Amino acid sequence: MRILRRLSGFSNRLLKVESCSITASESLIQLAWISLTQKLRKPPGVFSTMPETETNERASELFLPPTHVRGMTKLDRTSFKKTVTIPVLKVRKEIVSRLMRSLKRAALQRPGIKRVIEDPEDEESRLIMLDPYKIFSHDSFEKAELSTLKQLNVNPQISKYNLELTYENFKLEEILKAVLPEGQDVTSGFSRVGHIAHLNLRDHQLPFKHLIGQVMIDKNPGITSAVNKINNIDNTYRNFQMEVLCGEENMMTKVRENNYIYEFDFSKVYWNPRLSTEHSRITELLKPGDVLFDIFAGVGPFAIPVAKKNCTVFANDLNPESYKWLMHNCKLNKVDQKVKVFNLDGKDFLQGPVREELMQQLRPSKERKHSVHIVMNLPAKAIEFLSAFKSLLDGQPCSSELLPIVHCYSFSKDANPAEDVRQQVGAVLGISLEACSSVHLVRNVAPNKEMLCITFQIPAAVLYRHQTINLENHEDLPLKRRRTDKAFSEEKTQIASNT
Ligand SMILES: C[S@@+](CC[C@H](N)C(=O)[O-])C[C@H]1O[C@@H](n2cnc3c(N)ncnc32)[C@H](O)[C@@H]1O
């Protein structure tokens, strides 16, 4: 009986709310009432029925899918239907567009929901849907909004509308949060590679993997396939082992990065959309006429933009599929005349075509103003390949103008990653790079794991280890460079005395 009396008191209070415009002080009752109507699942429309029972559903859950979808592993879109109560403002239809400009803040913004609807009771009027978290009563309007309402002769009284929400009206995160076990992480992040959403699901998400894949496709226009990474990239060609969760099995895709187009089979080659800034950072460093050797070129994201800058490019990849798509992409981006493509192991490429080209470049020439860059993006292993530079040009004329600039990538889990990478490179080359290298943080790959790029000019002492260094045009070199060369000569003497 006591409960009934309480409920009846509650209804009486709400009756008052219904009969006139709602005031801010009554907004709590309003929210409780909103929740109640959700439970009752009223049909859409402006209404004034009273609530019959109290609920403890939190107002912040208004736009969450219904609780019964929790644990669903096979997507049933129809289960997401839910009715919520929305504040609406009734206005004359001819002033709607003028008014909407002033009510941007207050208007409801949900995917797939019209903010202005016909008034079922009056064809000369429209209902403007308002955000129930911002507008509780006419007092919730800001001064400027009230002033526009006044100017346009609109009564600021708020009515309520029963709005039916469906699967289409919920956002990706809202759906996954409602379905996956409560309190567990809902990762909706993914890498987009053309038409493919590339996920890296955790163990607790795996029972829901097909549903997650389907929701990814539904909620991301242009995505028609969702794949999950099966294991870490530890194979030679750095391509992902993946499982298609939902949608197209076809992994042939097309992406645009920094205005260049790349086509490839994502299941067979390496592609990481998170490297686009790094690709353009390196591209920026080269000037027209420079030469680039790309030792681990993939499908061309360094080689192609650099070639477009009128540089000469030698690009290599061991993976026959990368090689194939690299050639294809050079043609696609119209730089095939500027890029020579190779399918070799990185070491063989360095000691073969790279060495030969450097020797060509060492021939006496008055007009040698260009720089030579070597990009080595195979972070798990690239540092090991640096040993190929040792004595690479022994017996050749030595020119300090032709000391290539290396951009070598590495991962580090060290507390001081830059120092760690410098030391590793120094250990392979047998020389200290402390004063003559720079380290750039590319990205955080995992907690406590960074990807870095170390840039340095290969010391002459490394390229010409068994030979006296006779630096050409030494006096023409910039001061900084002369100092560096001097340091390299001294280091060479030191290495020689150590070995
Ligand atoms: C991390 S990916 C980088 C691809 C491209 N440079 C980029 O930035 O997207 C490394 C590439 O090195 C290639 N690779 C792996 N081992 C190699 C080796 N020993 N010699 C040459 N290429 C190799 C892989 O096939 C892969 O395409």
PDB file of N, CA and C in Angstrom, residues 383 408 410-426 433-434 437-442 450-455:
ATOM      1  N   ILE A 383      68.751  -2.906 -38.282  1.00  0.00           N
ATOM      2  CA  ILE A 383      70.075  -2.552 -37.749  1.00  0.00           C
ATOM      3  C   ILE A 383      71.119  -3.616 -38.114  1.00  0.00           C
ATOM      4  N   CYS A 408      67.409   4.641 -40.636  1.00  0.00           N
ATOM      5  CA  CYS A 408      67.243   3.236 -40.269  1.00  0.00           C
ATOM      6  C   CYS A 408      66.225   3.110 -39.121  1.00  0.00           C
ATOM      7  N   SER A 410      63.945   1.125 -36.119  1.00  0.00           N
ATOM      8  CA  SER A 410      64.131   0.095 -35.107  1.00  0.00           C
ATOM      9  C   SER A 410      63.016   0.199 -34.063  1.00  0.00           C
ATOM     10  N   PHE A 411      62.784  -0.898 -33.356  1.00  0.00           N
ATOM     11  CA  PHE A 411      61.912  -0.858 -32.179  1.00  0.00           C
ATOM     12  C   PHE A 411      62.801  -0.764 -30.957  1.00  0.00           C
ATOM     13  N   SER A 412      62.257  -0.202 -29.891  1.00  0.00           N
ATOM     14  CA  SER A 412      62.998  -0.235 -28.631  1.00  0.00           C
ATOM     15  C   SER A 412      62.016  -0.336 -27.475  1.00  0.00           C
ATOM     16  N   LYS A 413      62.393  -1.167 -26.503  1.00  0.00           N
ATOM     17  CA  LYS A 413      61.594  -1.262 -25.276  1.00  0.00           C
ATOM     18  C   LYS A 413      62.371  -0.663 -24.115  1.00  0.00           C
ATOM     19  N   ASP A 414      63.463   0.018 -24.437  1.00  0.00           N
ATOM     20  CA  ASP A 414      64.342   0.566 -23.408  1.00  0.00           C
ATOM     21  C   ASP A 414      63.729   1.822 -22.776  1.00  0.00           C
ATOM     22  N   ALA A 415      64.156   2.121 -21.543  1.00  0.00           N
ATOM     23  CA  ALA A 415      63.674   3.335 -20.881  1.00  0.00           C
ATOM     24  C   ALA A 415      64.151   4.573 -21.637  1.00  0.00           C
ATOM     25  N   ASN A 416      65.316   4.476 -22.274  1.00  0.00           N
ATOM     26  CA  ASN A 416      65.804   5.578 -23.112  1.00  0.00           C
ATOM     27  C   ASN A 416      65.943   5.045 -24.541  1.00  0.00           C
ATOM     28  N   PRO A 417      64.843   5.039 -25.289  1.00  0.00           N
ATOM     29  CA  PRO A 417      64.864   4.366 -26.594  1.00  0.00           C
ATOM     30  C   PRO A 417      65.869   4.967 -27.580  1.00  0.00           C
ATOM     31  N   ALA A 418      66.012   6.299 -27.570  1.00  0.00           N
ATOM     32  CA  ALA A 418      66.924   6.935 -28.531  1.00  0.00           C
ATOM     33  C   ALA A 418      68.354   6.462 -28.280  1.00  0.00           C
ATOM     34  N   GLU A 419      68.738   6.450 -27.014  1.00  0.00           N
ATOM     35  CA  GLU A 419      70.089   6.034 -26.645  1.00  0.00           C
ATOM     36  C   GLU A 419      70.305   4.562 -26.996  1.00  0.00           C
ATOM     37  N   ASP A 420      69.265   3.779 -26.745  1.00  0.00           N
ATOM     38  CA  ASP A 420      69.325   2.346 -27.033  1.00  0.00           C
ATOM     39  C   ASP A 420      69.614   2.107 -28.523  1.00  0.00           C
ATOM     40  N   VAL A 421      68.876   2.824 -29.378  1.00  0.00           N
ATOM     41  CA  VAL A 421      69.037   2.639 -30.818  1.00  0.00           C
ATOM     42  C   VAL A 421      70.431   3.109 -31.252  1.00  0.00           C
ATOM     43  N   ARG A 422      70.845   4.259 -30.745  1.00  0.00           N
ATOM     44  CA  ARG A 422      72.200   4.760 -31.079  1.00  0.00           C
ATOM     45  C   ARG A 422      73.266   3.727 -30.733  1.00  0.00           C
ATOM     46  N   GLN A 423      73.108   3.141 -29.568  1.00  0.00           N
ATOM     47  CA  GLN A 423      74.121   2.170 -29.131  1.00  0.00           C
ATOM     48  C   GLN A 423      74.118   0.918 -29.999  1.00  0.00           C
ATOM     49  N   GLN A 424      72.904   0.460 -30.335  1.00  0.00           N
ATOM     50  CA  GLN A 424      72.819  -0.740 -31.193  1.00  0.00           C
ATOM     51  C   GLN A 424      73.470  -0.497 -32.555  1.00  0.00           C
ATOM     52  N   VAL A 425      73.175   0.676 -33.128  1.00  0.00           N
ATOM     53  CA  VAL A 425      73.749   0.994 -34.443  1.00  0.00           C
ATOM     54  C   VAL A 425      75.269   1.123 -34.312  1.00  0.00           C
ATOM     55  N   GLY A 426      75.690   1.823 -33.255  1.00  0.00           N
ATOM     56  CA  GLY A 426      77.130   2.004 -33.016  1.00  0.00           C
ATOM     57  C   GLY A 426      77.831   0.660 -32.880  1.00  0.00           C
ATOM     58  N   LEU A 433      77.963   7.021 -32.598  1.00  0.00           N
ATOM     59  CA  LEU A 433      77.151   7.978 -33.379  1.00  0.00           C
ATOM     60  C   LEU A 433      76.591   9.072 -32.489  1.00  0.00           C
ATOM     61  N   GLU A 434      77.118   9.142 -31.294  1.00  0.00           N
ATOM     62  CA  GLU A 434      76.602  10.063 -30.288  1.00  0.00           C
ATOM     63  C   GLU A 434      76.412  11.474 -30.833  1.00  0.00           C
ATOM     64  N   SER A 437      74.210  11.915 -35.093  1.00  0.00           N
ATOM     65  CA  SER A 437      72.991  11.235 -35.537  1.00  0.00           C
ATOM     66  C   SER A 437      71.799  11.920 -34.879  1.00  0.00           C
ATOM     67  N   SER A 438      70.634  11.738 -35.488  1.00  0.00           N
ATOM     68  CA  SER A 438      69.431  12.225 -34.813  1.00  0.00           C
ATOM     69  C   SER A 438      68.429  11.074 -34.770  1.00  0.00           C
ATOM     70  N   VAL A 439      67.648  11.033 -33.698  1.00  0.00           N
ATOM     71  CA  VAL A 439      66.686   9.933 -33.572  1.00  0.00           C
ATOM     72  C   VAL A 439      65.285  10.541 -33.512  1.00  0.00           C
ATOM     73  N   HIS A 440      64.412  10.002 -34.349  1.00  0.00           N
ATOM     74  CA  HIS A 440      63.039  10.509 -34.422  1.00  0.00           C
ATOM     75  C   HIS A 440      62.087   9.420 -33.908  1.00  0.00           C
ATOM     76  N   LEU A 441      61.187   9.814 -33.018  1.00  0.00           N
ATOM     77  CA  LEU A 441      60.199   8.862 -32.514  1.00  0.00           C
ATOM     78  C   LEU A 441      59.070   8.761 -33.538  1.00  0.00           C
ATOM     79  N   VAL A 442      58.896   7.591 -34.120  1.00  0.00           N
ATOM     80  CA  VAL A 442      57.883   7.444 -35.183  1.00  0.00           C
ATOM     81  C   VAL A 442      56.505   7.209 -34.573  1.00  0.00           C
ATOM     82  N   GLU A 450      58.528   1.390 -28.606  1.00  0.00           N
ATOM     83  CA  GLU A 450      58.513   2.522 -29.542  1.00  0.00           C
ATOM     84  C   GLU A 450      59.109   2.103 -30.875  1.00  0.00           C
ATOM     85  N   MET A 451      58.631   2.771 -31.923  1.00  0.00           N
ATOM     86  CA  MET A 451      59.295   2.630 -33.227  1.00  0.00           C
ATOM     87  C   MET A 451      60.056   3.921 -33.466  1.00  0.00           C
ATOM     88  N   LEU A 452      61.338   3.797 -33.801  1.00  0.00           N
ATOM     89  CA  LEU A 452      62.183   4.990 -33.959  1.00  0.00           C
ATOM     90  C   LEU A 452      62.888   4.952 -35.307  1.00  0.00           C
ATOM     91  N   CYS A 453      63.343   6.145 -35.719  1.00  0.00           N
ATOM     92  CA  CYS A 453      64.139   6.222 -36.937  1.00  0.00           C
ATOM     93  C   CYS A 453      65.427   6.963 -36.591  1.00  0.00           C
ATOM     94  N   ILE A 454      66.565   6.315 -36.796  1.00  0.00           N
ATOM     95  CA  ILE A 454      67.844   6.991 -36.547  1.00  0.00           C
ATOM     96  C   ILE A 454      68.399   7.435 -37.901  1.00  0.00           C
ATOM     97  N   THR A 455      68.803   8.698 -37.974  1.00  0.00           N
ATOM     98  CA  THR A 455      69.341   9.250 -39.210  1.00  0.00           C
ATOM     99  C   THR A 455      70.792   9.664 -38.987  1.00  0.00           C
TER     100      THR A 455
END
